[in-house]
């Protein structure tokens, strides 16, 4: 198995580190445009191999896409991260051109690859990859909901004072501070609805904290978070390469599902060896569907910038 991670910044490097530690691939390419940057990080990670006991061979390359040839899965993290006070949406002008160029270069050498998009604004970058690569929709997966659902379970575990691994919880919709929808109604502690254990005000606070989870970290750290985004990317690589058929929320192309089309948005999907394999219908309430539609409107508005930039 061969995996490429494009972008050796904090998110890309953390994703690569997780992939290596879990031995998801024999060969892992870390690519960056900054001279020597990916090489340095790859060597640093390889120098942990005997300490951590993994066999994955990590190679860092500077903008040489031929080295990525034959990748099974490619994770795109390229582009600028957020600064404090900045929304993910403000990155579109800079990151759209970068992501399109990266995706097209990768496709030349890995025509069978499954693409995982992490770059922000993630919903629009996933749509851009879908439109510019012309690949079957199942091979284009945006990571956002996987990360947001993990943050949701973290905040729920804080409120319940419980082990986050005993929780189920999903965030659908866009990967934006105002567009994501933590589905508190469907969240469970083992099989018990969390609404049996937490009052409405607490659940509303958990949802609100989840929605600004990324912004909170950007404010604390001074740049975008990377441990959870990198781990979320690696969890999807794992589900694909191990054909896990696990349920995640991911940003995928909708063709009428959840009442939307011509958009990539976060919905529950099964992830396996062929990418996202099927969308699961959570049967939203009227209010949840209205929130989903509102989220779609905001993302569609953002996607329109791609046409203005003549990228789609
Ligand atoms: C986040 O931390 O939410 C990102 O989008 C990287």
Coordinates of N, CA and C and ligand atoms in Angstrom, one line a residue, residues 11 82 88 118 120 122 143 147-148 151 175 180 213-215 217-218 224-226 229, ligand 1:
X11 N -0.5 19.8 10.1 CA -1.6 18.9 9.9 C -1.0 17.7 9.0
X82 N -5.5 28.8 9.3 CA -6.1 30.0 9.8 C -5.2 30.7 10.8
X88 N -12.4 30.0 8.3 CA -11.9 29.0 7.2 C -12.2 29.6 5.8
X118 N -8.3 17.9 3.2 CA -8.3 18.5 4.5 C -8.2 20.0 4.4
X120 N -8.6 23.9 3.9 CA -9.8 24.8 4.1 C -9.9 25.8 3.1
X122 N -12.8 23.5 3.7 CA -12.8 22.1 3.3 C -14.0 21.7 2.4
X143 N -12.6 15.6 4.8 CA -12.4 15.1 6.2 C -13.3 15.7 7.3
X147 N -13.5 15.1 12.0 CA -12.8 15.9 13.0 C -13.9 16.5 13.9
X148 N -14.9 17.1 13.3 CA -15.9 17.8 14.1 C -16.7 16.8 15.1
X151 N -14.5 16.2 18.0 CA -14.5 17.3 18.9 C -15.9 17.3 19.7
X175 N -18.2 22.3 7.3 CA -17.1 22.4 8.3 C -16.7 23.9 8.5
X180 N -21.7 24.0 10.7 CA -21.7 22.6 11.2 C -22.9 22.3 12.1
X213 N -15.0 24.9 17.9 CA -13.9 24.1 18.4 C -12.6 24.5 17.7
X214 N -12.6 24.6 16.4 CA -11.4 24.9 15.7 C -10.9 26.3 16.0
X215 N -11.9 27.3 16.0 CA -11.5 28.7 16.3 C -11.0 28.8 17.7
X217 N -9.2 26.7 19.3 CA -7.8 26.3 19.3 C -6.9 27.3 18.6
X218 N -7.4 27.8 17.5 CA -6.6 28.8 16.8 C -6.3 30.0 17.7
X224 N -4.0 27.2 13.2 CA -5.0 26.1 13.2 C -4.4 24.9 14.0
X225 N -5.4 24.1 14.5 CA -5.0 22.9 15.3 C -4.4 21.9 14.3
X226 N -3.7 20.9 14.8 CA -3.2 19.8 13.9 C -3.3 18.4 14.5
X229 N -7.0 17.2 13.6 CA -7.2 17.1 12.1 C -6.3 16.1 11.5
Ligands
LIG1 C1 -9.8 22.7 12.3 O1 -9.0 22.6 13.2 O2 -11.0 22.7 12.4 C2 -9.3 22.7 10.9 O3 -10.1 23.0 10.0 C3 -7.9 22.5 10.6

